[in-house]
């Protein structure tokens, strides 16, 4: 059968899904992402020649290109169906350059959802390649290359090799570093509030001091509160006002990329990277058994809240059928997209209302299901009626013994109609003022304006002002979006890079800048104030948008950036502080010779070194307390000896976790891994050690590496395999089988389920809670 056309997408899984939709007349292949890029070994951009770019085939894509060229020769037409964004446009552009030939028709198609109907419709209405969108991507790539490849070598020279700077990444890091500085500089201030317990006709209710002489009460300390309590003693109270009104709360719009990442973090505990990875899977297509393979959500990189009419009609029918007419607005809810948004794609929503979460739960992994359920609920709720509350506000007034007019206020609300909250409600971020949905009823006696009320007691409460909260994935993404730094499609990569490069640590889902991240930020802010400026970065994003919209020339935009940046770069080379050579004096004596220690910078960060070096090579690890004072970290000695000099080994912490080091460092630089006490089954010389990969994943290997290469991902147990007697088996936990043991030899198929319910109860709870 002659083939009609070659269709090229980015991912193999998407290619497989689309091949089913188009049938055997079409050849569907995947480029597996970009096929061309700037070279890693050099800048690849020449600003002096109009920003000429040296795109090169990515070495690992040679075989992919060969397959695409071979398939292209079999067909008269080529459909470039890479992702419908700037990156996808660039991939399409580069593929066209590689595959174009005389007489071949080349089309661009955009799949905003991977369903059969959407794919067939897009194929019927192909487009031309978008040169403006390609130029916008190219300008961004060149900008990032110029910043990264010009500033990073400076950091290698001044701090240590291997560091990197990024046009957007460095600004995001600055936010985290400056937030930490705010927290450390914060001085808590004491303040008090006053509650009163009142009674009318035997019914008690609570109110708080709201105004004094019409102004907010100022209660800075206990002394002031005690004086006030004396003045309030015996005060007569009357009802000044009683207001009961109905208030409503409208639903949030369907998800855009940034909001999906934020709610994924708040409600599900997902990193931005995990949210986007799962969303990509839901978009590209899921095998639903007899229902076929289909994309479950629309394209997940969007900042538009627009929803196409057919989807609106479908969700309104679903709401009326499932929840009843009282939950359905007379007209569809319409949400405004921000002026800065690119409105090419719809909001993130389910592709079809035929696949409610409960219908497809068994076809999805737990976390993919939870994310799909989140997207489903948000979309459905966005087209429902508001939640309605009955709110009551009661004000009591009286003159205290000092003649001051005092006002206490009691408030409460009761949900009258749940509306959209029956399906979904946004989660408040730490530090934000929460808009509670739950009932907070104010139980009042029969009471009218002018009635007298008795006071039962007063309850003073002490408080302290709180520092701003540390960033989480959700709050950092929110601030990046509000400040216009980067674009939602890049947030996941930015946050991931900050952790991978050890500029920040994530503890209890909160971001802490590392010492390295703080040092790098201080240097960059000092030398490149514009590049590290949020407003400057946001303006650059707007200029990239203008290139995409055909309103600006990409080369002129780059030229405006490059000329001042080049001057700043030359100045930084001369004046940026050299941390490597920096020695900060301290008054702490060296424990070996008595000379004062100085703070120096090494590969693992700052440390104390004797100022009498090289005569004395004494060093100490240290940390700083909350007041900035140096605290020496005591060495953790072990009973093991150094194999080179017989000195005791101590436990130290490094880039890849804890390890053993000679206590006579730097005279002896011997190091070793901390082992589990399990002999290596391969070399019979070493022991198995727990290690951490460069991406933070735990694995286990022989401590005699590289002489012995034995390694495994699963936790080893010193127990012979019941089937082949190999001395080590592994403990593994899976979602389907629970806790199980298996042989670590590839040739042996021993597997034994130890606890089939291990972890499953918690999984069930999480899915239900969502």
XYZ file of C-alpha atoms in Angstrom:
770
model
C 0.000 0.000 0.000
C 1.381 3.410 -1.025
C 1.789 5.768 1.891
C 0.133 9.198 1.798
C 2.400 11.127 4.131
C 4.958 11.068 6.919
C 3.773 12.576 10.214
C 6.487 13.568 12.681
C 5.787 14.152 16.369
C 8.155 14.496 19.322
C 7.583 11.462 21.518
C 7.328 7.758 20.648
C 4.264 7.303 22.862
C 2.439 10.088 21.013
C 3.511 8.593 17.684
C 2.037 5.236 18.695
C -1.290 6.828 19.645
C -1.566 8.927 16.477
C -0.604 5.989 14.252
C -3.719 4.183 15.516
C -5.883 7.182 14.641
C -4.484 7.732 11.129
C -4.164 4.122 10.058
C -1.736 2.321 7.770
C -1.867 4.928 5.002
C 0.347 7.187 7.087
C 3.813 6.720 8.544
C 4.084 8.271 12.031
C 7.569 8.768 13.484
C 9.035 10.528 16.540
C 11.954 12.969 16.568
C 12.400 12.302 20.312
C 12.708 16.022 21.048
C 15.165 18.410 19.391
C 17.342 17.090 16.565
C 19.605 20.176 16.392
C 21.098 22.488 18.978
C 23.980 24.843 19.633
C 27.259 22.971 20.245
C 28.250 22.180 23.816
C 31.960 22.758 23.261
C 31.757 26.401 22.143
C 29.504 29.461 22.200
C 27.919 28.711 18.816
C 26.704 32.313 18.387
C 28.533 35.178 16.669
C 27.186 38.577 17.791
C 29.541 40.331 15.345
C 27.899 38.596 12.379
C 24.281 39.383 13.120
C 24.028 36.693 15.786
C 24.748 33.937 13.322
C 23.971 30.636 15.013
C 25.882 27.403 14.513
C 23.176 24.763 14.877
C 24.515 21.231 14.752
C 22.892 17.840 14.653
C 22.764 16.359 18.124
C 25.130 13.338 17.984
C 22.663 10.997 19.680
C 20.013 11.823 17.050
C 21.983 10.581 14.023
C 20.034 7.326 13.845
C 16.719 9.147 14.306
C 17.489 11.495 11.403
C 18.470 8.582 9.184
C 15.143 6.869 9.897
C 13.190 10.075 9.227
C 15.014 10.651 5.922
C 14.401 7.062 4.866
C 10.684 7.342 5.652
C 10.449 10.751 3.993
C 11.587 9.306 0.644
C 8.547 7.004 0.613
C 5.906 9.764 0.727
C 4.950 12.895 -1.245
C 3.912 14.938 1.801
C 5.333 15.715 5.222
C 3.290 16.790 8.260
C 5.296 18.326 11.104
C 3.199 17.725 14.219
C 5.639 18.601 17.002
C 4.293 20.280 20.140
C 2.265 23.471 19.563
C 4.664 25.866 21.318
C 7.941 27.686 20.578
C 10.118 24.659 21.231
C 7.910 22.505 19.026
C 8.072 25.121 16.273
C 11.879 25.118 16.412
C 11.974 21.326 16.197
C 9.622 21.439 13.198
C 11.808 24.089 11.550
C 14.982 22.037 11.971
C 13.313 18.852 10.718
C 12.126 20.702 7.630
C 15.684 21.890 6.931
C 16.918 18.291 7.099
C 14.116 16.646 5.117
C 13.077 19.227 2.540
C 13.502 18.241 -1.093
C 12.206 19.488 -4.404
C 8.520 18.760 -4.987
C 7.755 17.605 -1.433
C 4.844 19.357 0.264
C 5.528 20.248 3.900
C 2.736 21.159 6.335
C 2.544 22.192 10.002
C -0.205 20.678 12.152
C -1.034 21.518 15.760
C -2.562 18.897 18.035
C -4.032 20.704 21.044
C -5.410 17.389 22.254
C -4.439 13.843 21.285
C -7.878 12.430 20.560
C -9.002 10.896 17.293
C -11.383 13.748 16.531
C -8.772 16.442 17.227
C -6.034 14.690 15.272
C -8.211 14.104 12.190
C -9.490 17.693 12.294
C -5.949 19.105 12.509
C -4.805 16.935 9.605
C -7.666 18.301 7.480
C -6.614 21.874 8.212
C -2.791 22.043 8.045
C -0.909 25.316 8.516
C 2.324 26.897 7.378
C 5.355 26.903 9.650
C 5.373 29.983 11.894
C 8.594 31.891 11.279
C 7.910 34.470 14.005
C 7.427 31.756 16.613
C 10.658 30.097 15.472
C 12.546 33.397 15.722
C 11.177 33.908 19.260
C 12.508 30.490 20.286
C 15.827 31.174 18.574
C 16.163 34.541 20.333
C 15.481 32.916 23.701
C 18.005 30.157 22.993
C 20.667 32.686 21.991
C 19.970 34.884 25.020
C 20.306 31.928 27.355
C 23.471 30.776 25.598
C 25.100 34.235 25.806
C 24.301 34.603 29.499
C 25.218 31.044 30.434
C 28.380 30.667 28.382
C 29.719 34.122 29.205
C 28.985 34.308 32.937
C 29.558 30.673 33.943
C 33.334 30.726 33.199
C 33.597 33.741 35.507
C 32.088 31.676 38.319
C 34.540 28.852 37.548
C 37.406 31.287 37.944
C 36.095 33.109 41.020
C 34.318 30.302 42.938
C 34.796 26.770 41.543
C 34.546 24.824 38.306
C 31.274 23.352 37.147
C 29.035 26.215 38.266
C 26.449 27.693 35.950
C 24.478 30.897 35.597
C 21.177 31.218 33.792
C 19.205 34.201 32.558
C 16.045 33.102 34.403
C 17.476 30.515 36.788
C 19.726 33.065 38.516
C 16.839 35.480 39.091
C 14.744 32.679 40.601
C 17.673 31.801 42.870
C 17.916 35.436 43.904
C 14.307 35.315 45.131
C 15.108 32.319 47.350
C 18.329 33.889 48.676
C 16.689 37.231 49.423
C 13.737 35.553 51.129
C 16.183 33.696 53.391
C 17.938 36.994 54.177
C 14.558 38.505 55.112
C 13.843 35.585 57.423
C 17.232 35.844 59.150
C 16.977 39.621 59.525
C 13.424 39.424 60.848
C 12.954 40.476 64.463
C 9.657 39.252 65.955
C 7.474 41.903 67.544
C 5.104 41.159 70.373
C 1.439 42.050 70.084
C -1.749 41.030 71.870
C -5.371 40.496 70.980
C -8.313 40.456 73.342
C -11.295 38.140 73.255
C -14.412 38.690 75.291
C -17.005 36.134 76.379
C -20.469 37.686 76.403
C -23.914 36.409 77.399
C -27.518 37.278 76.598
C -30.501 35.359 77.924
C -28.236 32.521 79.039
C -26.598 32.113 75.603
C -22.831 32.713 75.462
C -20.868 33.931 72.445
C -17.338 35.179 71.817
C -16.198 38.472 70.255
C -12.820 40.183 69.799
C -11.735 43.736 70.494
C -12.124 45.407 67.102
C -11.788 49.191 67.630
C -10.751 51.657 70.328
C -12.070 55.184 69.711
C -12.758 54.086 66.144
C -9.166 53.006 65.515
C -7.421 49.638 65.477
C -6.432 48.714 69.030
C -2.700 48.888 69.822
C -1.747 46.227 72.380
C 2.054 45.846 72.240
C 2.655 44.155 75.598
C 1.097 42.652 78.717
C 1.379 45.879 80.675
C -0.848 47.741 78.222
C -3.292 44.827 78.176
C -3.459 44.736 82.003
C -4.251 48.471 82.098
C -6.961 47.967 79.492
C -8.499 45.094 81.464
C -8.718 47.355 84.520
C -10.463 50.019 82.446
C -12.885 47.453 80.988
C -13.916 46.165 84.416
C -17.603 46.901 84.857
C -18.139 48.325 81.355
C -21.757 48.182 80.117
C -22.165 46.691 76.657
C -24.879 47.252 74.070
C -25.536 45.918 70.589
C -24.553 48.710 68.216
C -25.201 46.832 64.967
C -26.291 43.423 63.747
C -25.822 42.679 60.092
C -26.811 39.486 58.365
C -26.076 39.261 54.665
C -25.592 36.718 51.975
C -22.194 36.505 50.296
C -21.018 34.329 47.481
C -17.690 32.990 46.286
C -17.099 32.322 42.615
C -15.216 29.297 41.275
C -11.669 29.558 39.930
C -11.077 29.264 36.175
C -9.801 26.014 34.660
C -6.098 25.364 34.980
C -3.326 27.145 33.165
C 0.199 25.711 33.432
C 1.349 27.753 36.423
C -1.853 27.138 38.425
C -1.669 23.417 37.716
C 1.883 23.330 39.065
C 0.875 25.302 42.159
C -2.142 23.172 43.008
C -0.186 20.017 42.184
C 2.261 21.076 44.887
C -0.338 22.204 47.440
C -2.910 19.444 47.103
C -0.826 16.487 45.917
C 2.677 17.305 47.178
C 4.141 17.024 43.660
C 7.182 18.931 42.464
C 6.600 21.112 39.413
C 8.706 18.690 37.393
C 6.598 15.703 38.453
C 3.363 17.541 37.682
C 4.526 18.388 34.158
C 5.854 14.872 33.517
C 2.529 13.322 34.502
C 0.583 15.942 32.544
C 2.674 15.145 29.455
C 1.694 11.475 29.792
C -1.990 12.350 30.146
C -1.768 14.602 27.077
C 0.115 12.165 24.836
C -2.253 9.268 25.308
C -3.221 6.517 27.732
C -4.265 2.974 26.857
C -7.792 2.578 28.235
C -8.188 -1.063 27.281
C -11.363 -1.671 25.272
C -11.924 2.086 25.159
C -8.780 2.501 23.054
C -5.782 4.789 23.436
C -6.564 8.469 23.847
C -5.137 11.698 25.216
C -6.976 12.522 28.422
C -6.173 16.236 28.716
C -5.576 19.141 26.356
C -2.090 20.581 25.814
C -0.574 21.301 29.214
C 1.605 24.315 28.330
C -0.792 27.237 28.181
C -1.547 30.503 29.949
C -5.031 30.917 28.497
C -8.264 30.164 30.379
C -10.296 29.984 27.168
C -12.494 26.904 26.638
C -13.896 25.975 23.243
C -17.735 25.981 22.890
C -18.215 22.216 22.434
C -16.344 21.531 25.695
C -18.453 24.149 27.494
C -21.660 22.519 26.290
C -20.418 19.078 27.336
C -19.430 20.124 30.856
C -22.717 21.979 31.374
C -24.644 18.842 30.405
C -22.475 16.846 32.834
C -23.120 19.297 35.699
C -26.894 19.298 35.197
C -27.016 15.504 34.945
C -24.680 14.819 37.884
C -25.436 17.657 40.338
C -28.783 19.086 39.232
C -30.000 22.368 37.748
C -29.334 24.378 40.923
C -25.605 23.934 40.362
C -25.696 25.099 36.727
C -25.434 28.828 35.865
C -27.945 30.226 33.370
C -25.038 31.074 31.057
C -21.509 29.594 30.857
C -18.914 31.175 33.165
C -16.476 33.174 31.030
C -13.011 33.980 32.392
C -10.665 36.681 31.195
C -7.191 35.699 30.055
C -4.340 37.992 31.108
C -3.222 40.522 28.499
C 0.284 39.042 28.542
C -1.004 35.505 27.875
C -0.532 33.643 24.613
C -4.067 32.648 23.656
C -3.136 30.008 21.082
C -4.186 27.081 23.294
C -7.164 26.391 25.489
C -7.034 26.004 29.235
C -5.967 22.600 30.565
C -9.060 20.418 30.701
C -10.213 16.842 30.102
C -10.466 16.093 26.389
C -13.777 14.326 26.891
C -16.404 14.204 29.616
C -16.872 10.538 28.706
C -13.926 9.638 30.916
C -14.741 10.631 34.508
C -11.922 9.700 36.934
C -13.812 6.813 38.503
C -14.265 5.195 35.092
C -10.558 5.071 34.235
C -8.933 4.742 37.669
C -7.721 1.214 36.893
C -5.872 2.321 33.748
C -3.713 4.957 35.442
C -0.850 4.845 37.918
C -1.813 6.335 41.281
C -0.169 9.748 40.809
C -1.311 10.125 37.194
C -4.842 9.389 38.363
C -4.623 11.957 41.152
C -3.461 14.636 38.726
C -6.173 13.763 36.205
C -8.758 13.908 38.976
C -7.464 17.336 39.987
C -7.742 18.643 36.402
C -11.202 17.095 36.001
C -12.562 18.567 39.238
C -11.124 22.023 38.552
C -12.648 22.109 35.071
C -16.070 20.908 36.180
C -16.163 23.295 39.149
C -15.215 26.246 36.925
C -18.618 26.008 35.209
C -20.715 25.677 38.363
C -22.650 28.223 40.397
C -20.956 30.156 43.208
C -20.950 28.911 46.788
C -23.326 30.941 48.970
C -22.815 31.784 52.642
C -24.992 33.503 55.230
C -22.636 35.845 57.085
C -23.412 37.482 60.421
C -21.540 40.435 61.939
C -22.372 41.663 65.465
C -20.796 44.809 66.999
C -20.903 45.578 70.734
C -19.919 48.996 72.089
C -19.344 50.479 75.503
C -17.443 53.234 77.333
C -14.698 51.926 79.623
C -13.686 53.474 82.957
C -11.283 55.847 81.182
C -14.083 57.152 78.971
C -12.736 55.402 75.860
C -15.214 54.001 73.356
C -14.496 50.287 72.847
C -15.961 48.009 70.195
C -16.005 44.195 70.153
C -16.980 42.286 67.004
C -18.306 38.766 66.541
C -18.466 37.216 63.064
C -19.532 33.913 61.630
C -20.803 32.313 58.472
C -22.824 29.283 57.530
C -22.753 27.689 54.106
C -26.158 28.076 52.542
C -25.388 26.453 49.180
C -22.106 24.632 48.393
C -22.101 25.422 44.669
C -18.749 24.678 43.040
C -17.182 23.668 46.405
C -19.104 20.406 46.123
C -16.446 19.503 43.563
C -13.331 21.611 44.131
C -11.835 24.392 46.225
C -8.423 26.060 45.962
C -5.830 25.487 48.668
C -4.327 28.480 50.470
C -0.548 28.853 50.555
C 1.250 29.269 53.886
C 1.315 32.951 54.767
C -1.742 33.732 52.650
C -4.992 34.796 54.179
C -7.178 31.738 53.828
C -10.738 32.108 52.588
C -12.272 29.264 54.536
C -15.115 27.322 52.996
C -16.097 25.397 56.094
C -18.889 26.466 58.408
C -17.970 28.939 61.147
C -21.378 29.448 62.626
C -22.044 32.287 65.088
C -24.657 31.028 67.535
C -26.532 34.051 68.847
C -29.458 34.453 71.204
C -32.561 36.366 70.119
C -30.947 39.782 69.936
C -31.638 43.236 68.531
C -29.804 46.526 68.086
C -29.824 48.433 71.388
C -30.030 45.333 73.606
C -27.758 45.146 76.627
C -25.276 42.283 76.832
C -23.397 40.946 79.876
C -19.675 40.327 79.886
C -18.594 37.024 81.405
C -14.809 37.325 81.052
C -11.905 38.576 78.937
C -9.188 36.431 77.429
C -5.960 38.192 76.420
C -3.801 36.351 73.842
C -0.100 36.966 73.224
C 1.247 36.808 69.641
C 4.474 37.504 67.797
C 4.795 38.705 64.230
C 6.066 36.005 61.880
C 8.767 36.238 59.204
C 7.782 35.674 55.579
C 7.477 31.935 54.886
C 10.163 30.118 52.930
C 9.332 29.382 49.344
C 7.592 26.187 48.329
C 7.128 25.002 44.751
C 3.713 26.642 44.723
C 4.704 30.015 46.188
C 7.915 30.300 44.146
C 6.013 29.580 40.929
C 3.389 32.121 41.966
C 6.020 34.823 42.499
C 7.830 33.984 39.260
C 4.548 34.302 37.408
C 3.490 37.528 39.136
C 6.868 39.135 38.455
C 6.881 37.934 34.834
C 10.093 35.930 35.295
C 10.323 33.129 32.729
C 7.242 31.423 31.363
C 5.047 28.730 32.965
C 6.420 26.081 30.605
C 9.928 26.712 32.015
C 9.151 26.773 35.757
C 9.564 23.040 36.306
C 13.009 23.070 34.670
C 14.088 26.169 36.616
C 13.169 24.666 40.001
C 14.745 21.341 39.096
C 18.000 23.006 37.967
C 18.329 24.968 41.200
C 18.296 21.699 43.131
C 20.445 19.680 40.701
C 23.149 22.352 40.799
C 22.978 22.441 44.605
C 22.121 26.127 44.756
C 19.147 25.287 46.971
C 18.086 22.463 49.249
C 14.515 21.284 49.584
C 13.612 20.296 53.131
C 10.032 19.541 54.163
C 8.960 20.918 50.753
C 10.560 24.299 51.479
C 13.486 25.904 49.675
C 16.639 26.790 51.587
C 19.489 28.464 49.704
C 22.789 26.630 50.070
C 25.959 28.469 50.966
C 27.013 28.037 47.346
C 23.729 29.501 46.077
C 24.080 32.503 48.392
C 27.687 33.182 47.354
C 26.887 32.911 43.641
C 23.881 35.215 44.000
C 25.880 37.864 45.863
C 28.562 37.844 43.176
C 26.090 38.018 40.290
C 23.945 40.742 41.842
C 27.054 42.821 42.434
C 28.487 42.387 38.935
C 25.343 41.946 36.800
C 22.606 44.029 38.463
C 20.491 44.175 35.276
C 20.647 40.464 34.483
C 19.671 39.627 38.068
C 16.850 42.192 38.064
C 13.310 40.771 38.002
C 11.891 43.727 36.039
C 14.656 43.441 33.434
C 14.050 39.703 33.047
C 10.287 40.223 32.771
C 10.821 42.879 30.096
C 12.958 40.434 28.108
C 10.108 37.909 28.216
C 7.745 40.566 26.866
C 10.186 41.313 24.054
C 10.291 37.616 23.153
C 6.493 37.653 23.025
C 6.622 40.626 20.660
C 8.983 38.702 18.363
C 6.504 35.815 18.302
C 3.688 38.223 17.498
C 5.676 39.685 14.588
C 6.022 43.072 16.316
C 9.805 43.004 16.820
C 12.895 41.848 14.942
C 14.781 39.116 16.781
C 18.251 40.309 15.792
C 17.552 43.922 16.828
C 16.213 42.693 20.163
C 19.380 40.664 20.770
C 21.571 43.581 19.727
C 19.912 45.874 22.297
C 20.698 43.288 24.964
C 24.215 42.392 23.845
C 25.884 45.819 23.671
C 25.424 46.820 27.345
C 25.880 43.206 28.483
C 29.272 42.996 26.746
C 30.513 46.070 28.649
C 29.220 44.723 31.960
C 30.930 41.406 31.254
C 34.337 43.035 30.746
C 33.942 44.995 33.978
C 32.974 41.843 35.895
C 36.088 40.025 34.690
C 38.209 42.713 36.361
C 36.187 43.540 39.450
C 34.207 40.445 40.531
C 35.393 39.256 43.947
C 37.546 36.112 43.843
C 36.084 33.851 46.526
C 38.762 31.200 45.943
C 41.480 33.535 47.147
C 39.447 35.225 49.832
C 40.485 34.756 53.464
C 38.171 36.145 56.144
C 39.932 36.586 59.530
C 38.387 35.122 62.688
C 39.365 35.235 66.368
C 39.220 31.419 66.673
C 42.602 29.832 67.498
C 43.868 26.835 65.523
C 43.747 23.706 67.678
C 47.137 22.597 66.311
C 49.364 25.666 66.545
C 47.387 28.481 68.169
C 47.400 30.852 65.183
C 44.018 32.300 64.230
C 41.775 30.497 61.786
C 40.612 32.211 58.584
C 37.524 31.323 56.540
C 38.437 29.958 53.121
C 36.431 28.536 50.249
C 36.887 24.984 48.995
C 35.149 22.501 46.710
C 32.640 21.621 49.432
C 32.047 25.194 50.581
C 33.643 27.352 53.272
C 35.853 25.959 56.034
C 38.283 27.149 58.680
C 41.970 27.000 57.772
C 44.974 27.991 59.831
C 46.386 31.399 58.904
C 49.869 29.891 59.418
C 49.483 27.758 56.269
C 51.585 26.115 54.796
C 53.587 25.679 58.031
C 50.367 24.511 59.724
C 47.696 22.695 57.750
C 45.027 22.649 60.456
C 41.401 22.839 59.267
C 37.971 22.642 60.849
C 34.417 22.408 59.532
C 32.028 25.030 60.877
C 28.510 26.366 60.634
C 26.897 29.648 61.643
C 24.174 29.926 64.264
C 21.065 32.105 63.925
C 23.059 35.136 65.046
C 25.793 34.604 62.483
C 28.356 33.346 65.009
C 30.841 30.638 63.950
C 30.270 27.268 65.599
C 32.904 24.580 65.022
C 31.404 21.254 63.933
C 33.026 18.493 66.009
C 34.584 15.671 64.032
C 32.668 12.411 64.134
C 35.416 9.808 64.695
C 34.957 6.152 63.765
C 36.821 3.022 64.851
C 38.172 2.542 61.319
C 41.727 3.404 60.274
C 42.971 5.197 57.184
C 44.480 2.671 54.750
C 47.221 5.144 53.787
C 48.430 6.602 57.093
C 46.646 4.632 59.853
C 45.017 7.781 61.335
C 41.367 7.447 62.450
C 38.674 7.994 59.826
C 35.995 10.615 60.453
C 32.506 11.067 58.987
C 32.099 14.030 56.646
C 29.296 15.314 54.408
C 29.774 16.075 50.736
C 28.023 16.552 47.422
C 26.736 12.980 47.299
C 25.988 12.456 50.983
C 28.064 11.290 53.963
C 31.444 9.613 53.539
C 34.576 8.652 55.485
C 37.709 10.803 55.314
C 41.120 10.731 56.973
C 41.279 12.858 60.112
C 44.722 14.092 59.000
C 43.284 15.989 56.011
C 44.736 17.890 54.116
C 48.014 16.025 54.735
C 46.205 12.822 53.805
C 43.288 12.992 51.357
C 42.097 9.383 51.648
C 38.302 8.921 51.499
C 35.997 5.906 51.601
C 32.297 5.162 51.420
C 30.240 4.312 54.513
C 29.389 0.622 54.166
C 26.451 -1.523 55.313
C 28.633 -4.345 56.636
C 27.532 -6.651 53.789
C 30.455 -8.330 51.941
C 30.539 -7.780 48.185
C 29.421 -11.042 46.516
C 31.489 -10.380 43.395
C 35.013 -9.458 44.488
C 34.892 -10.770 48.086
C 37.197 -7.892 49.089
C 34.926 -4.918 49.608
C 31.642 -4.182 51.325
C 28.361 -2.829 49.967
C 27.995 0.930 50.471
C 24.947 3.135 50.123
C 25.559 5.964 47.665
C 23.663 8.778 46.011
C 23.670 9.485 42.285
C 24.154 12.961 40.846
C 20.362 13.175 40.527
C 19.797 12.336 44.189
C 18.706 8.721 43.714
C 19.970 6.180 46.245
C 21.832 3.112 44.990
C 24.195 0.478 46.408
C 27.624 -0.585 45.169
C 30.913 -2.159 46.207
C 33.264 0.217 48.028
C 36.145 -1.088 45.891
C 34.883 0.751 42.799
C 36.275 1.142 40.129
C 38.159 -2.146 40.677
C 34.794 -3.791 41.378
C 31.691 -2.599 39.497
C 29.008 -4.538 41.394
C 25.987 -2.248 41.916
C 22.200 -2.433 42.362
C 19.318 -0.016 42.805
C 17.281 -2.002 45.351
C 18.198 -2.302 49.025
C 20.429 -5.379 49.602
C 19.811 -7.951 52.339
C 22.507 -10.343 53.517
C 20.487 -13.494 52.980
C 21.133 -16.332 50.473
C 18.736 -16.659 47.580
C 16.504 -19.721 48.290
C 16.718 -20.726 44.637
C 20.364 -20.215 43.582
C 22.099 -19.542 46.939
C 23.559 -16.185 45.771
C 24.588 -14.473 49.043
C 22.530 -11.277 48.550
C 18.851 -10.731 47.786
C 17.138 -7.377 47.346
C 14.132 -5.764 48.993
C 11.766 -4.087 46.533
C 8.438 -2.286 46.945
C 6.034 -1.964 44.004
C 2.541 -0.522 43.716
C 1.108 -3.774 42.403
C 2.900 -6.456 44.440
C 3.683 -4.578 47.666
C 6.845 -5.624 49.562
C 8.810 -8.406 47.931
C 12.238 -10.060 47.880
C 14.071 -10.965 44.700
C 17.433 -12.362 43.701
C 20.007 -9.797 42.584
C 21.438 -12.101 39.904
C 19.987 -11.396 36.456
C 20.165 -15.108 35.625
C 17.930 -16.039 38.578
C 14.157 -15.403 38.503
C 13.515 -15.843 42.256
C 10.810 -13.440 43.470
C 8.793 -13.785 46.674
C 5.994 -11.467 47.801
C 6.478 -10.792 51.506
C 3.617 -8.362 52.207
C 1.131 -7.805 49.342
C -0.661 -5.022 51.239
C 2.500 -3.066 52.099
C 1.823 0.613 51.333
C -1.512 -0.072 49.625
C -3.713 1.142 52.469
C -2.004 4.540 52.374
C -2.425 4.677 48.589
C -6.143 4.017 48.893
C -6.490 6.779 51.495
C -4.685 9.284 49.295
C -6.808 8.539 46.228
C -10.005 8.819 48.259
C -8.888 12.081 49.877
C -8.196 13.645 46.511
